[in-house]
Coordinates of C-alpha atoms in Angstrom, one line a residue:
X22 CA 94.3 94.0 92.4
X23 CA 95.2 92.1 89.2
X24 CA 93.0 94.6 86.8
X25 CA 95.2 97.8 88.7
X26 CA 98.5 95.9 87.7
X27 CA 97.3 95.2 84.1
X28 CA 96.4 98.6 83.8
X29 CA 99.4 99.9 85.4
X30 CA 101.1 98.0 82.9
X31 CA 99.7 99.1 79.8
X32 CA 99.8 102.8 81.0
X33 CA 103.4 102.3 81.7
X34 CA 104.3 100.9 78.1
X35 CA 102.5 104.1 76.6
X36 CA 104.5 106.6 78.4
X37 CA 107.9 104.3 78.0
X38 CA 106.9 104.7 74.4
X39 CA 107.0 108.2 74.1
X40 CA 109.8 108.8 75.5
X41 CA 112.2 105.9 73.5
X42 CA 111.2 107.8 70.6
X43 CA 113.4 110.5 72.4
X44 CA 117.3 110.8 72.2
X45 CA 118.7 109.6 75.8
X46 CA 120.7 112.7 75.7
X47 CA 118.4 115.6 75.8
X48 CA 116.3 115.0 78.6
X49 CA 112.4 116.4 78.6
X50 CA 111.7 119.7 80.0
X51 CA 111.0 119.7 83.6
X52 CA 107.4 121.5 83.7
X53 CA 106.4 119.5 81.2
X54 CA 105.8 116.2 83.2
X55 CA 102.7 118.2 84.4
X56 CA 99.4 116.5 84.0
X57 CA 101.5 113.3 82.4
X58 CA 98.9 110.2 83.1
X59 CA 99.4 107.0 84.5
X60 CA 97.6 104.3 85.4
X61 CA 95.3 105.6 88.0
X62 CA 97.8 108.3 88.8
X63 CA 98.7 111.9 87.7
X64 CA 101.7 114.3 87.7
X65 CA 99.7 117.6 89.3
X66 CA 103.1 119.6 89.5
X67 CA 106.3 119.2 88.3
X68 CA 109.2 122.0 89.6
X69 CA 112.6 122.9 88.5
X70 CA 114.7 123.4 92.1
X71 CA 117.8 125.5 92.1
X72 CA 121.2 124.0 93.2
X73 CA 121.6 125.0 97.1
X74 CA 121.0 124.2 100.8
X75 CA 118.2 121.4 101.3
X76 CA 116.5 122.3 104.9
X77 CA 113.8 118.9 106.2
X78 CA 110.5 119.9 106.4
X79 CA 108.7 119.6 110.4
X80 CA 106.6 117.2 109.1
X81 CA 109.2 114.3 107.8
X82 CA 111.7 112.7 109.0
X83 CA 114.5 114.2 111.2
X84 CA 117.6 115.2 109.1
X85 CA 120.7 117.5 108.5
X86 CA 120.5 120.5 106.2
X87 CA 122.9 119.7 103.1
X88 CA 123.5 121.2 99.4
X89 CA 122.0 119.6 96.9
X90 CA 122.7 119.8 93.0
X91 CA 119.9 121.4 91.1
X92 CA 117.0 118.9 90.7
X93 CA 113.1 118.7 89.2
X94 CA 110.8 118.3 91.2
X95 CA 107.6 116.5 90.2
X96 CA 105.1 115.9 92.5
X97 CA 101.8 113.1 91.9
X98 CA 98.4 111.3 93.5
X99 CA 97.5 108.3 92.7
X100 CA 94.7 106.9 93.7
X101 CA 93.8 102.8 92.9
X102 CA 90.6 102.5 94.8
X103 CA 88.2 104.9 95.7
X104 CA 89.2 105.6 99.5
X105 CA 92.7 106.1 97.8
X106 CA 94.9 109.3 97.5
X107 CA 98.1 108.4 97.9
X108 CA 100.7 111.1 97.1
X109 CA 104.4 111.2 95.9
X110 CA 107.3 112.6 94.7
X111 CA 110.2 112.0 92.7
X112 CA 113.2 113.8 92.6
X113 CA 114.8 114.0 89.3
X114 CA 118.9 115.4 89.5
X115 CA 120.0 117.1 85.8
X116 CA 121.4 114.3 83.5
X117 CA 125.0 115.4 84.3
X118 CA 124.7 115.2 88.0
X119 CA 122.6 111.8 87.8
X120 CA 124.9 108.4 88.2
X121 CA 121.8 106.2 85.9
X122 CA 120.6 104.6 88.9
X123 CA 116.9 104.8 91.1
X124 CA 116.6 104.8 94.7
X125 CA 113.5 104.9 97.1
X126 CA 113.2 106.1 100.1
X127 CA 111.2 104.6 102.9
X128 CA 108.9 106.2 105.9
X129 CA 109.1 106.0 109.5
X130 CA 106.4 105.4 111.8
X131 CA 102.7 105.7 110.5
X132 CA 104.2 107.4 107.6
X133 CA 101.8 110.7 106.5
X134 CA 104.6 112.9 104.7
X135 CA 107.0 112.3 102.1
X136 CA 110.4 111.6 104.2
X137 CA 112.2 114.4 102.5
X138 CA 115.2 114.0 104.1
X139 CA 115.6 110.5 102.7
X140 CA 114.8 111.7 98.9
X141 CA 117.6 114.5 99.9
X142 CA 120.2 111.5 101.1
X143 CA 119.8 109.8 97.6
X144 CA 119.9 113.0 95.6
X145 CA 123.0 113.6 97.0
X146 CA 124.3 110.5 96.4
X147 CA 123.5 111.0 92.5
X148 CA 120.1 108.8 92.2
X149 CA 116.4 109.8 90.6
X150 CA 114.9 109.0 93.9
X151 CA 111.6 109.0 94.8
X152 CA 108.7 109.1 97.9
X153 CA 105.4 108.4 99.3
X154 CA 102.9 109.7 102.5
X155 CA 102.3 106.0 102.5
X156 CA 98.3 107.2 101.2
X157 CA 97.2 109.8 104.1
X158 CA 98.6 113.0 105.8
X159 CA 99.7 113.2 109.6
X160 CA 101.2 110.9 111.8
X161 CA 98.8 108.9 113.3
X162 CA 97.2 106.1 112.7
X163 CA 93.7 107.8 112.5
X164 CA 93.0 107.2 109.1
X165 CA 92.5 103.6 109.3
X166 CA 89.1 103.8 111.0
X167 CA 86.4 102.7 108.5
X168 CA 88.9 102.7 105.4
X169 CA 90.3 99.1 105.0
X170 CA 91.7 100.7 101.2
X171 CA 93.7 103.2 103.2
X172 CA 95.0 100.7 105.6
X173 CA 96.0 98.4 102.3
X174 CA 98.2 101.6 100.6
X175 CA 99.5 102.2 104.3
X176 CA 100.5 98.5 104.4
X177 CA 102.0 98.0 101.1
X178 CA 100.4 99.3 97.8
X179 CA 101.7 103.0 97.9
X180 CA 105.6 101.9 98.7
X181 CA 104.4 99.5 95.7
X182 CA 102.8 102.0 92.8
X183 CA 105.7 104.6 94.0
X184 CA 108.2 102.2 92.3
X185 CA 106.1 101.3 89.3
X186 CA 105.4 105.2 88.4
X187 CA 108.7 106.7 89.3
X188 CA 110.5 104.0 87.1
X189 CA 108.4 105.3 84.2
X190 CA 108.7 108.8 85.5
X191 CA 112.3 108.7 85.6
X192 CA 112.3 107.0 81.8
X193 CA 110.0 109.3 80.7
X194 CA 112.1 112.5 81.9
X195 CA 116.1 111.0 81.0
X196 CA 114.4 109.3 77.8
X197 CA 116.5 105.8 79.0
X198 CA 115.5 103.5 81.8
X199 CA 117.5 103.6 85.2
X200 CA 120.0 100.7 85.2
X201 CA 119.4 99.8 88.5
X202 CA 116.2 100.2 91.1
X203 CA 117.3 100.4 95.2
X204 CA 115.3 100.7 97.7
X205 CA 116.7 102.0 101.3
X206 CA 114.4 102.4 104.6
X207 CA 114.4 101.9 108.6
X208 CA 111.8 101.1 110.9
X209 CA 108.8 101.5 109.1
X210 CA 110.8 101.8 106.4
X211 CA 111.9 98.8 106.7
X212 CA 108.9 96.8 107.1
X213 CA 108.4 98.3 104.3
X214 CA 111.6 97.0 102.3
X215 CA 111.3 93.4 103.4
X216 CA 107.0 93.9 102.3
X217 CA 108.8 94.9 98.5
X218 CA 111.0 91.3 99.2
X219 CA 108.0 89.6 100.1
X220 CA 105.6 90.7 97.6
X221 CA 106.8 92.6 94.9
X222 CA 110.2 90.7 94.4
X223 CA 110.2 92.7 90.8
X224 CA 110.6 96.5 92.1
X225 CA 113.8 96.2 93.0
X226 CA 117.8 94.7 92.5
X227 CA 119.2 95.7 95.9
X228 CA 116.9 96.5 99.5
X229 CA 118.5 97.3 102.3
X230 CA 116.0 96.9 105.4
X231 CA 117.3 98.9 108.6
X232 CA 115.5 97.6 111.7
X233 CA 112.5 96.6 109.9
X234 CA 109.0 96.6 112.0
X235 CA 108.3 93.9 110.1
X236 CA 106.4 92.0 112.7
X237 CA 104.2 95.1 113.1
X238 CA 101.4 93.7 114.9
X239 CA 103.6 91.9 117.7
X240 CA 105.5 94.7 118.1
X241 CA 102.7 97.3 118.9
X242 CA 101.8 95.0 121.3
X243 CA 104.9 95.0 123.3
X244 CA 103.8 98.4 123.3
X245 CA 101.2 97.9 125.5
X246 CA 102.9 95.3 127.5
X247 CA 104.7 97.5 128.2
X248 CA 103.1 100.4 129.4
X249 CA 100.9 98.1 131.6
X250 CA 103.9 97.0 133.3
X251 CA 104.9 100.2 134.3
X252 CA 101.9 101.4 135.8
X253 CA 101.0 98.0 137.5
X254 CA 100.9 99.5 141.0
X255 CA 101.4 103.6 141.5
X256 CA 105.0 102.8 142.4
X257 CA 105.8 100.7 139.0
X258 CA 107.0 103.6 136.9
X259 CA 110.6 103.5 136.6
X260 CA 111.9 107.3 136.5
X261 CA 114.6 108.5 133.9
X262 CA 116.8 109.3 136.9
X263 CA 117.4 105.7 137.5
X264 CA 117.9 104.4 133.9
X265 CA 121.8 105.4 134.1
X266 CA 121.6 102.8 137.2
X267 CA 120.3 100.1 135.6
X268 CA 122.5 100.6 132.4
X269 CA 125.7 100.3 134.8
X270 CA 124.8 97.0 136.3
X271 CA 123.9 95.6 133.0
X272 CA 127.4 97.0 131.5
X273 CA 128.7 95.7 134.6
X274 CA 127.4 92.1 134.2
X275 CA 127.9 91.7 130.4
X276 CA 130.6 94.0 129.1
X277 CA 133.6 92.2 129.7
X278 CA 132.2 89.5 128.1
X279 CA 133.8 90.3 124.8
X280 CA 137.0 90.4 126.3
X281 CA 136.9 94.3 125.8
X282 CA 135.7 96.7 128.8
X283 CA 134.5 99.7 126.7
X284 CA 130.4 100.1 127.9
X285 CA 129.8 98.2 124.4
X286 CA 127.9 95.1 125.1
X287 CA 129.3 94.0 121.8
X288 CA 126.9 90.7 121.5
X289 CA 123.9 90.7 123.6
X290 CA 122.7 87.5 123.6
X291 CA 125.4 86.2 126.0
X292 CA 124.6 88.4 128.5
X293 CA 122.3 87.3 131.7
X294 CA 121.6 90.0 133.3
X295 CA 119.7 89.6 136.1
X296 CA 118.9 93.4 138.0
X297 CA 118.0 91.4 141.5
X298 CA 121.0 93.2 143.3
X299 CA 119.6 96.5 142.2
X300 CA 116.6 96.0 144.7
X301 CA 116.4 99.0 147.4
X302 CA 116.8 97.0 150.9
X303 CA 115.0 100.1 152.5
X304 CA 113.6 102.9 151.5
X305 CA 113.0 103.6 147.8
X306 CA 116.0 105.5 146.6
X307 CA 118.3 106.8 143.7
X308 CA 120.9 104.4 143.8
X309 CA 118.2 101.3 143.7
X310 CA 115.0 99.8 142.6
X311 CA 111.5 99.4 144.2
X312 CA 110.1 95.5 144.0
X313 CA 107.9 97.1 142.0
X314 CA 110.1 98.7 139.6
X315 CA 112.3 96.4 139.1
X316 CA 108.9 93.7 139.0
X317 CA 108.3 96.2 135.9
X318 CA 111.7 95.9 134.9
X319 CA 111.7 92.2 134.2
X320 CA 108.5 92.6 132.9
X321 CA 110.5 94.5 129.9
X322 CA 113.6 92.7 129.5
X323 CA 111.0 89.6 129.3
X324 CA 109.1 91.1 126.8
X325 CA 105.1 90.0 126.2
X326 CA 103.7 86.8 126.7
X327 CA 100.3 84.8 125.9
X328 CA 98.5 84.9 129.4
X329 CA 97.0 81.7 128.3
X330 CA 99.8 79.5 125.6
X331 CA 102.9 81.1 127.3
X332 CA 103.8 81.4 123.8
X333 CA 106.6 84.9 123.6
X334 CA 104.7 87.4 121.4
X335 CA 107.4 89.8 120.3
X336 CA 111.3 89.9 122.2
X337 CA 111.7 91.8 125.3
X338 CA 114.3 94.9 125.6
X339 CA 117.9 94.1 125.1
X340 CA 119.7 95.2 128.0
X341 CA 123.2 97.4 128.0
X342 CA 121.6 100.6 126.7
X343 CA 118.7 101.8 128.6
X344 CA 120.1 105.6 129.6
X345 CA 121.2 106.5 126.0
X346 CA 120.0 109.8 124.9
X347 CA 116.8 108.8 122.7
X348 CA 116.7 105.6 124.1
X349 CA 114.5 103.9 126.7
X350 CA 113.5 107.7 128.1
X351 CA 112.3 108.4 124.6
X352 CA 110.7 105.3 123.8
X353 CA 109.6 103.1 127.0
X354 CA 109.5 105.1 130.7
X355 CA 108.0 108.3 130.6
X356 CA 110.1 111.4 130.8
X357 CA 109.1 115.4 131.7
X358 CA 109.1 115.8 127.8
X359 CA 107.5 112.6 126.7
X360 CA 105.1 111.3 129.0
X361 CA 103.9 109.2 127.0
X362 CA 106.5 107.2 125.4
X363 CA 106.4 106.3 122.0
X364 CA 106.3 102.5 121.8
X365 CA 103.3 103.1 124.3
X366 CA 101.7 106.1 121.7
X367 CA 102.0 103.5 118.9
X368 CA 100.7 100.6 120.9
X369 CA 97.5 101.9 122.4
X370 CA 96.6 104.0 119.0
X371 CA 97.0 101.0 116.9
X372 CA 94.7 98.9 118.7
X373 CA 92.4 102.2 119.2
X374 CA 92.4 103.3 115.6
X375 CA 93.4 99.7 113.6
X376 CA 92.1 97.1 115.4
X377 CA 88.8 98.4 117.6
X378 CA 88.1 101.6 115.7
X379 CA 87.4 102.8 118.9
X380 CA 89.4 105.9 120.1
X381 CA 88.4 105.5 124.0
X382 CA 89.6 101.8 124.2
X383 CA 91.5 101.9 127.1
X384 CA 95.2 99.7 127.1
X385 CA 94.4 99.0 131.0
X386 CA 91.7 96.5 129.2
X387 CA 94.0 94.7 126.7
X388 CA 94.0 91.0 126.8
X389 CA 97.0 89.6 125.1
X390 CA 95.5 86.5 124.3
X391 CA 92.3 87.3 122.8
X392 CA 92.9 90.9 121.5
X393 CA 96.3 89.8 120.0
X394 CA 94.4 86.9 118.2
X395 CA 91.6 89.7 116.9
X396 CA 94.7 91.8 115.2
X397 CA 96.3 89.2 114.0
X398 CA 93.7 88.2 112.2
X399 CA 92.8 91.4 110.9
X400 CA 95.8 93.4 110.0
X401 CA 98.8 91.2 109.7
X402 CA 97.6 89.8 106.6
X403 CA 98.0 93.6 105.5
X404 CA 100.4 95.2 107.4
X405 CA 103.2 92.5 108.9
X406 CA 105.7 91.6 106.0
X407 CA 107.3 88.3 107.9
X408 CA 106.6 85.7 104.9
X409 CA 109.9 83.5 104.8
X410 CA 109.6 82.9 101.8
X411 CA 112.2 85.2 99.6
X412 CA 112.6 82.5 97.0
X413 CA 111.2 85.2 94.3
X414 CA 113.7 87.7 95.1
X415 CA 116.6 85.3 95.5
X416 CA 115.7 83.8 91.5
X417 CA 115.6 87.6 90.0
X418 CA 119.1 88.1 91.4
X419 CA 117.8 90.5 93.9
X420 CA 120.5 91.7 96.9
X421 CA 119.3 92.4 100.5
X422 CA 121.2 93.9 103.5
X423 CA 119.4 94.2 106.8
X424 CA 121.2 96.0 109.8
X425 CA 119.8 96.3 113.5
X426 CA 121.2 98.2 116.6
X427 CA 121.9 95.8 119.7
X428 CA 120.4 99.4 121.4
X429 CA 117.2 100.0 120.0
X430 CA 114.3 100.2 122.3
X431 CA 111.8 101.0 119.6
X432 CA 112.1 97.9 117.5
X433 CA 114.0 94.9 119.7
X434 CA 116.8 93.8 117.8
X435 CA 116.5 89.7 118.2
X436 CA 113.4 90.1 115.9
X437 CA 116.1 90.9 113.4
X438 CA 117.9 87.6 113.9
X439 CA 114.4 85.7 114.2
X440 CA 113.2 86.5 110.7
X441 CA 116.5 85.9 109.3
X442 CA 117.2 82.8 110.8
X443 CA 113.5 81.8 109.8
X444 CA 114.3 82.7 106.0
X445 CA 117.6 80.5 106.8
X446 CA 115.0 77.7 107.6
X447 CA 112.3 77.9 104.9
X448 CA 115.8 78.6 101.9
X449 CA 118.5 76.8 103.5
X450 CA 122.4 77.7 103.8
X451 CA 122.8 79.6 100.3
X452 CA 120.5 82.2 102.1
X453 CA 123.7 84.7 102.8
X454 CA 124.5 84.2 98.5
X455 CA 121.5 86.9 98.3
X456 CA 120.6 88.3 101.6
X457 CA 122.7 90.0 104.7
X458 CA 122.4 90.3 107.7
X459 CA 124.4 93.6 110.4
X460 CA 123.7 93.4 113.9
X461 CA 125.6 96.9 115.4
X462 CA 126.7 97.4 119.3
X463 CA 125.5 100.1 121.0
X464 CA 123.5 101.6 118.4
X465 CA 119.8 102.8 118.4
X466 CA 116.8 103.0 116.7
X467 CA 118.5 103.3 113.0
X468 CA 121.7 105.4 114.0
X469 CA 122.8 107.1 116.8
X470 CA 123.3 105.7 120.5
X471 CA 126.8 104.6 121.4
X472 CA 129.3 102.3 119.1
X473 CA 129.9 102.2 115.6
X474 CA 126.2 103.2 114.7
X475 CA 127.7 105.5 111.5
X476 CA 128.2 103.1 108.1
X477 CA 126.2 105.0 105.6
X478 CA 122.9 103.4 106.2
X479 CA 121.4 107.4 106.1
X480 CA 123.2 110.3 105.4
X481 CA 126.2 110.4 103.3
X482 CA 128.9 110.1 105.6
X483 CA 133.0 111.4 104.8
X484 CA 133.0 108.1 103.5
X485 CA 130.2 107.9 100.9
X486 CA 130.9 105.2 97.8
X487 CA 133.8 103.4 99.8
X488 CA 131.9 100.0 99.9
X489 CA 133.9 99.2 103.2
X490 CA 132.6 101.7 104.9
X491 CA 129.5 102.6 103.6
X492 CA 126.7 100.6 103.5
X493 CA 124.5 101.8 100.5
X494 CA 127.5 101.9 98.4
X495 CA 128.0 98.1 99.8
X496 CA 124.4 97.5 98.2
X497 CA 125.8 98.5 94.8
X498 CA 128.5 96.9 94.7
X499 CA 127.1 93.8 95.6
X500 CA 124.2 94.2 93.1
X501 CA 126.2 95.4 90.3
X502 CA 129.9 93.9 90.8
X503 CA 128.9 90.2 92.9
X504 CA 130.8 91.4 95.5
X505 CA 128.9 90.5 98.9
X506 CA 130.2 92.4 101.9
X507 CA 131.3 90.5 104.5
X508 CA 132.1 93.5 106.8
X509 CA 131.3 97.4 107.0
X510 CA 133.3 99.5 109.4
X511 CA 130.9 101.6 111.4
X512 CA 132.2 104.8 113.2
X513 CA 131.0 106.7 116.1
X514 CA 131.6 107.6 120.3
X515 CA 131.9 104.8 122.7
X516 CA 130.8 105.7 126.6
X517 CA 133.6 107.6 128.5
X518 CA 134.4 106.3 132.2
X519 CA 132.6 107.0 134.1
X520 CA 129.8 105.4 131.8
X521 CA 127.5 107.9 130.0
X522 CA 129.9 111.3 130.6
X523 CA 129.5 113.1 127.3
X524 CA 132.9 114.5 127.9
X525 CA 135.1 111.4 128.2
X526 CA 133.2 109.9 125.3
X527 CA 135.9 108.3 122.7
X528 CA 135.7 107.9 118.7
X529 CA 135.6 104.5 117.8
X530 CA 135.1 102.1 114.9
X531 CA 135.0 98.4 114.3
X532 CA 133.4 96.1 111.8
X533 CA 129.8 95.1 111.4
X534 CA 130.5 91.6 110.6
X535 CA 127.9 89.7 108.8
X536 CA 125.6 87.6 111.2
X537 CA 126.2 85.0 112.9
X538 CA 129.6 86.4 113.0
X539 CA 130.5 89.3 115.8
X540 CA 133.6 91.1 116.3
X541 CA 136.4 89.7 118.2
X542 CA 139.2 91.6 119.6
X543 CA 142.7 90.1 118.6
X544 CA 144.1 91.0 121.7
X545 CA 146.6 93.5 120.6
X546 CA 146.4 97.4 119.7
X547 CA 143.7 99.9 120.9
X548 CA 140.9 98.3 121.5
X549 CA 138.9 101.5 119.7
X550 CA 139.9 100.8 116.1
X551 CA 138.5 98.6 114.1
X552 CA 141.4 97.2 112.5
X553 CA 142.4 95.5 115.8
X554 CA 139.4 93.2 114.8
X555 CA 138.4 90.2 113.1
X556 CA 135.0 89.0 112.3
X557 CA 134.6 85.4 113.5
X558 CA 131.6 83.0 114.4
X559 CA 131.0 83.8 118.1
X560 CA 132.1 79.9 119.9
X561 CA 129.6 80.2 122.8
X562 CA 126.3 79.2 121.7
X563 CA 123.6 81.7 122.0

């Protein structure tokens, strides 16, 4: 690894070279970044795109159309090891549309495509942004069998050589250096941002890492846990129809808790919800709960355990927003159009295509004692980015904003608040001088739900570059001015009344304070707008 950096290195200061002996204001040609060499990388196409309507791919990550200025193109491989091809892009706006700055854009899931979408969001905003498939195409995990390299590019080393040869791209093409180096992901992505925190403190000035499956390994795990609890017994599947059921009681138990009835459970963690009462006393019904369902239930909400220790493996399900669209019928229970959810699809392929290399294991089999230990061992060296350590990032001046939705039932948020408070444990109180921490009500897996889950964390919003509302813009600011934020307003719907009616849904906003404070309702004014609250440190402990 060291001889790939050195060479990276002296590959970069050749192509730096040429172009300082360019004036900064007449960048290079676009096609003729073709065939320009790096260190164990090449440019193999480089296109001018015409100013209009940007359209996602299939095969990235979900998006809106939007126009985009005009733009070049240029696409690469690089490939470090043998067993690597690892592709990218980077997306270079004309001089007079770019604002001097480099962004890049994390994956999603197993990666396998360059998240297009994400590239898009940047370009908009004015950056030379840039890519990666993460070294493999498609969106499972089946390229890891019998290619440990590919499984290191996955983990961290394509995110890693993206940054090193778009900075010289981008130097090479505007014939000056950007003047700042982001980097903005969620979910894989970012895992992915806090693994650049972790290991490559240098490729960056400002992260920000949206639900981050940092603890990858755990995680895919609860996977499993999960879908073994819910087929248990024939009768343990818990059916969508009942989902809207068990959201009530939980809003029921925990919403007014906040001292604000809305259907937004605004801070989890004080809620005890215990689904006991939702129990049929007869015959299995609609309007109640089998013992074995709600048995699988608890099993959730407790989340995986060591069989043998006790010790928790990864946090159980938050309750409050089980039957939100995309939610827990998308990602945990199996529905008509996804019968097997994801969280269960990414648990049982990891540990058949990661950690046994055997496509027929079978999750009924998994022993969460023994198996755990055998992926721990071999992958989270690689692939987990949960080092505590952020001392290296902290000395360069680096800036990082993490955000998780209270909703999400792909990645649990309290891992959010675990690994910060961790990094609060191994760096000690100046922690929140250099790193952030959002927890949002209501929202899901890295937008969407219910609650204020709109701040600018992925598409430009109406209120891109206002740093009080937007949170890449927050990112700058904080990087470039000193100016930490110490609230975003988020925007979106809160649940009408009756809960979960799409058409007595409400706009509303309120402030993503930074953790451990929460939003607290002053007691007068609507309780829907965000300016009738104040961000405080929550007196009930947690």
């Amino acid at each position: 690894m060291r001889g790939v950096m050195r060479r990276l290195a002296v590959a970069g200061m050749v192509v730096l070279a040429a172009g300082s002996a360019r004036s900064a204001a007449a960048p290079r040609a676009c096609g003729s970044l073709v065939g320009t060499r790096l260190a164990d990388a090449v440019v193999t196409a480089a296109t001018e795109v015409a100013a209009g309507v940007f359209t996602p791919p299939a095969d990235g990550l979900p998006g809106s159309p939007m126009a985009l200025p005009a733009y070049c193109r240029v696409q690469g491989t690089a490939r470090p090891t043998a067993d690597s091809e690892i592709k990218f892009e980077v997306w270079l706006p004309a001089a007079a549309t770019w604002n001097g700055k480099f962004q890049q854009a994390g994956n999603g899931g197993y990666a396998g495509s360059i998240p297009a979408s994400s590239l898009a969001n940047g370009l908009k905003r004015g950056f030379a942004t840039a890519g990666t498939d993460n070294g493999h195409t498609g969106m499972s995990p089946v390229f890891a069998a019998g290619h440990p390299e590919k499984v290191v590019d996955f983990g961290h080393r394509a995110v890693h050589l993206t940054a090193v040869h778009a900075k010289v791209l981008v130097e090479s093409f505007y014939g000056k250096a950007a003047s700042r180096s982001y980097f903005v992901g969620c979910s894989d992505g970012g895992r992915e941002a806090l693994m650049e925190a972790q290991r490559y403190p240098a490729d960056f000035d400002g992260i920000i890492a949206g639900a981050p499956a940092n603890n990858w390994t755990r995680l895919l795990t609860s996977g499993v846990w999960n879908w073994r609890a819910l087929n248990e017994t024939a009768g343990s599947a818990i059916p969508v129809a009942k989902l809207g059921l068990i959201q009530r009681a939980a809003a029921a138990a925990c919403d007014r808790l906040d001292r604000v009835a809305d259907g937004l459970i605004e801070d989890p963690r004080i809620c005890r919800f215990d689904p006991a009462p939702l129990q049929c006393t007869g015959a299995d019904g609609a309007d109640c709960l089998t013992a074995a369902q709600l048995a699988a239930l608890r099993k959730i909400y407790q989340g995986p355990r060591n069989p043998r220790t006790g010790e928790q493996i990864y946090a159980g399900a938050v309750p409050g927003t089980e039957a939100i669209m995309g939610n827990w019928h998308r990602w945990v229970v199996a529905s008509p159009e996804q019968p097997l959810p994801f969280l269960a699809w990414f648990g049982t392929t990891f540990y058949q295509s990661m950690v046994f290399e055997k496509p027929d294991w079978d999750y009924r089999t998994m022993d969460f004692d023994r198996d755990l230990a055998t992926a721990m061992a071999k992958l989270a060296p690689v692939l987990d980015a949960t080092d505590s350590n952020l001392g290296p990032f902290r000395a360069r001046g680096g800036k990082l904003i993490q955000y998780h939705g209270w909703g999400d039932a792909a990645i649990p948020a309290p891992g959010s608040i675990e690994y910060y408070e961790q990094v609060l444990a191994t760096l000690g109180p100046s922690v929140p001088e250099f790193y952030r921490l959002f927890m949002v009500p209501g929202m899901g897996h890295c937008g969407g739900g219910i609650g204020p889950a709109d701040f600018g964390q992925n598409e430009p919003s109406a209120h891109a570059g206002d740093p009080g509302r937007d949170m890449v813009a927050a990112l700058n600011r904080w990087v470039e001015n000193g100016v930490a934020p110490e609230q975003i307003i988020g925007a979106g719907i809160r649940p009408g009344e009756p809960l979960l009616d799409p058409a007595k849904a409400a706009p509303v906003s309120r402030p993503l304070c930074a953790y451990p404070k929460v939003a607290e309702y002053r007691g007068t004014g609507s309780t829907a707008e965000a300016a009738n609250y104040s961000c405080r440190v929550p007196a009930r402990p947690h």
